[in-house]
Amino acid sequence: MRIAVYPGSFNPLHIGHLAIMQYLTKERDYFDWVYLVISPKNPIKNIAPATAMDRYRNAVKAVKRHPDLHVWVEDIEIHMPPPQYTINTLDALKRREPENEFKLVIGADNLENIHRWRNFQRILTEYGVVVYPRKGYDLATMKKQLIEECKHLPVPYVLDESEITAEGMRSLEETLQRTYNIRIIDAPIVNISSTEIRMGQAAGRDMSEWLM
């Protein structure tokens, strides 16, 4: 099966996350299942969000409210020794389920850091990456950013501003997918974040309409 590995804090899960998972499994049929990986801590951000097991339990409850979704809430990182590097998570999933094909799903805001990830070359060559837009990152911005990121990638392919044309972007997307195993998707953007939801809740506002 084709599995999208979608890691994050998910504190809390919201309708923006839901839109991405629906797009990946239903609207475009890219994947058979999404594995929603609850991350205890981001080794790069060095931030420890609250209570990994609470976030896991809340995510399980949220996913159960959408029985049509092919989503599995994964606690594998919670039980891994720190730091929980993404490559270790992917390798552990592949060892557990060697028959499945895994690809990593990240937001556009993570593009600027992907070359800092542990063994990012292996992530690209052995698994592949799917990039979805985030608030403030439209497709054109994402593609321009990838021009800079490609300079850090293992295959010596150099991009320049002249390629940001309709024809050039098609060439760039083909290069990203075939050479670097990176796919850019035009998933819907919901202008809400988990941080904004938590801030609203702390201020006493009803944020339930944004929750998954």
XYZ file of C-alpha atoms in Angstrom:
212
model
C 0.000 0.000 0.000
C 0.961 3.632 -0.455
C 1.316 5.281 2.948
C 1.631 9.020 3.623
C 3.664 9.595 6.790
C 2.337 12.863 8.214
C 4.245 13.844 11.392
C 3.517 16.766 13.672
C 2.583 17.977 17.124
C -1.141 18.198 16.249
C -1.828 20.237 19.363
C -4.713 20.195 18.551
C -5.813 18.547 15.299
C -7.885 21.003 13.265
C -9.814 21.287 10.009
C -6.670 22.319 8.144
C -5.100 18.944 8.949
C -8.360 17.269 7.938
C -8.364 19.026 4.550
C -4.835 17.812 3.814
C -5.615 14.212 4.766
C -8.799 14.224 2.680
C -6.865 15.612 -0.278
C -4.162 12.950 0.016
C -6.499 9.966 0.284
C -9.805 10.950 -1.305
C -9.692 13.926 -3.658
C -6.484 12.991 -5.484
C -6.055 9.365 -4.439
C -2.322 9.793 -3.905
C -2.268 7.386 -0.958
C -4.178 4.430 0.437
C -3.620 5.516 4.050
C -2.253 8.423 6.051
C -0.220 7.607 9.148
C -0.647 10.571 11.468
C 2.566 10.448 13.507
C 2.378 12.219 16.867
C 5.780 13.821 17.453
C 6.923 14.244 21.073
C 9.530 16.861 20.141
C 11.041 18.506 17.076
C 14.869 18.091 17.211
C 15.368 21.243 15.103
C 12.859 23.541 16.799
C 13.925 22.301 20.228
C 10.437 22.862 21.589
C 8.706 20.351 23.844
C 4.945 20.600 23.273
C 2.675 19.395 26.048
C 1.892 15.783 26.784
C 2.511 13.530 23.812
C 0.145 10.814 25.067
C -2.659 13.334 25.599
C -2.198 14.578 22.032
C -2.199 10.982 20.815
C -5.451 10.169 22.643
C -7.105 13.373 21.418
C -6.040 12.600 17.840
C -7.500 9.092 18.070
C -10.817 10.557 19.243
C -10.794 13.149 16.460
C -10.092 10.586 13.740
C -12.889 8.330 15.022
C -15.310 11.167 14.286
C -14.422 10.729 10.598
C -14.860 6.993 9.927
C -14.624 7.505 6.160
C -11.014 8.690 6.475
C -8.201 6.222 5.873
C -6.113 7.618 8.722
C -4.176 5.729 11.375
C -2.932 7.649 14.416
C 0.617 6.432 14.986
C 2.381 6.516 18.359
C 5.682 5.072 17.126
C 7.703 8.225 17.920
C 6.324 8.421 21.443
C 8.017 5.111 22.212
C 11.290 5.867 20.425
C 14.346 7.142 22.337
C 15.063 10.848 21.777
C 15.868 12.598 19.596
C 13.112 11.383 17.278
C 14.656 12.031 13.878
C 12.329 11.611 10.904
C 14.652 9.175 9.131
C 14.538 6.893 12.182
C 10.742 6.972 12.130
C 10.605 6.119 8.433
C 13.121 3.307 8.863
C 11.166 1.881 11.814
C 7.921 1.910 9.836
C 9.621 0.240 6.872
C 11.050 -2.489 9.101
C 7.627 -3.063 10.614
C 5.779 -3.016 7.284
C 8.262 -3.829 4.497
C 5.464 -4.458 2.008
C 4.308 -0.813 2.127
C 5.638 2.235 0.266
C 6.157 5.220 2.589
C 6.445 8.880 1.665
C 6.954 11.794 4.031
C 4.398 14.632 4.023
C 5.589 18.093 5.100
C 4.354 21.665 4.962
C 5.973 24.310 2.777
C 7.330 26.054 5.869
C 9.606 23.051 6.432
C 11.285 23.397 3.041
C 13.747 25.957 4.315
C 14.996 23.466 6.905
C 14.873 20.153 5.072
C 18.580 20.165 4.252
C 19.276 20.392 8.021
C 17.394 17.184 8.750
C 19.322 14.095 9.773
C 20.127 12.027 6.648
C 17.863 14.148 4.462
C 19.482 12.612 1.359
C 18.226 9.184 2.438
C 14.763 10.585 3.111
C 14.643 11.787 -0.496
C 16.220 8.803 -2.219
C 14.668 5.981 -0.187
C 11.256 7.433 0.685
C 10.434 10.716 -1.034
C 8.681 13.873 0.117
C 5.260 15.373 -0.585
C 5.003 19.126 0.100
C 1.690 20.872 0.778
C 1.136 24.661 0.900
C 0.892 26.516 4.183
C -0.510 29.913 5.096
C 1.763 32.495 3.463
C 3.295 29.905 1.102
C 1.482 29.771 -2.235
C 2.659 27.445 -4.992
C 4.784 30.083 -6.710
C 6.526 30.901 -3.423
C 7.080 27.217 -2.715
C 8.657 26.645 -6.106
C 10.955 29.644 -5.788
C 12.028 28.389 -2.383
C 12.783 24.983 -3.837
C 15.239 26.613 -6.229
C 17.344 27.527 -3.205
C 16.809 24.174 -1.519
C 17.910 22.231 -4.596
C 21.399 23.637 -4.108
C 21.622 21.489 -0.967
C 20.254 18.329 -2.558
C 22.437 15.357 -3.461
C 22.042 15.530 -7.253
C 23.948 18.490 -8.794
C 21.061 20.131 -10.618
C 21.185 23.952 -10.637
C 18.018 26.010 -11.027
C 17.712 29.708 -11.722
C 15.010 32.390 -11.816
C 14.559 32.007 -15.588
C 12.886 28.652 -14.990
C 9.971 30.252 -13.130
C 7.710 30.353 -16.188
C 4.740 28.160 -17.074
C 6.969 25.894 -19.158
C 9.873 26.174 -16.750
C 7.732 25.262 -13.758
C 6.550 22.109 -15.507
C 10.185 21.241 -16.112
C 11.021 22.042 -12.484
C 8.196 19.900 -11.126
C 9.237 16.984 -13.331
C 12.828 17.396 -12.156
C 11.785 17.542 -8.507
C 9.641 14.449 -8.807
C 11.914 12.301 -10.983
C 15.328 13.413 -9.761
C 14.738 14.418 -6.141
C 11.593 12.409 -5.357
C 9.780 15.587 -4.230
C 6.149 16.180 -5.196
C 4.445 19.556 -4.726
C 0.683 19.264 -4.244
C -1.968 21.944 -4.534
C -3.816 20.970 -1.367
C -6.315 23.443 0.137
C -5.066 25.992 2.658
C -7.186 26.611 5.761
C -6.119 29.833 7.466
C -5.907 28.520 10.997
C -3.091 27.032 13.036
C -2.902 24.979 16.206
C -1.138 27.905 17.887
C -4.006 30.268 17.020
C -6.525 27.759 18.354
C -4.652 27.393 21.644
C -4.365 31.178 21.979
C -8.083 31.562 21.324
C -8.941 28.915 23.891
C -6.648 30.568 26.436
C -8.495 33.846 25.837
C -11.826 32.147 26.512
C -13.047 32.072 22.896
C -15.024 29.167 21.461
C -12.701 27.579 18.883
C -14.712 24.380 18.383
C -15.610 25.196 14.765
C -11.915 24.914 13.863
C -11.325 21.579 15.572
C -11.321 18.320 13.648
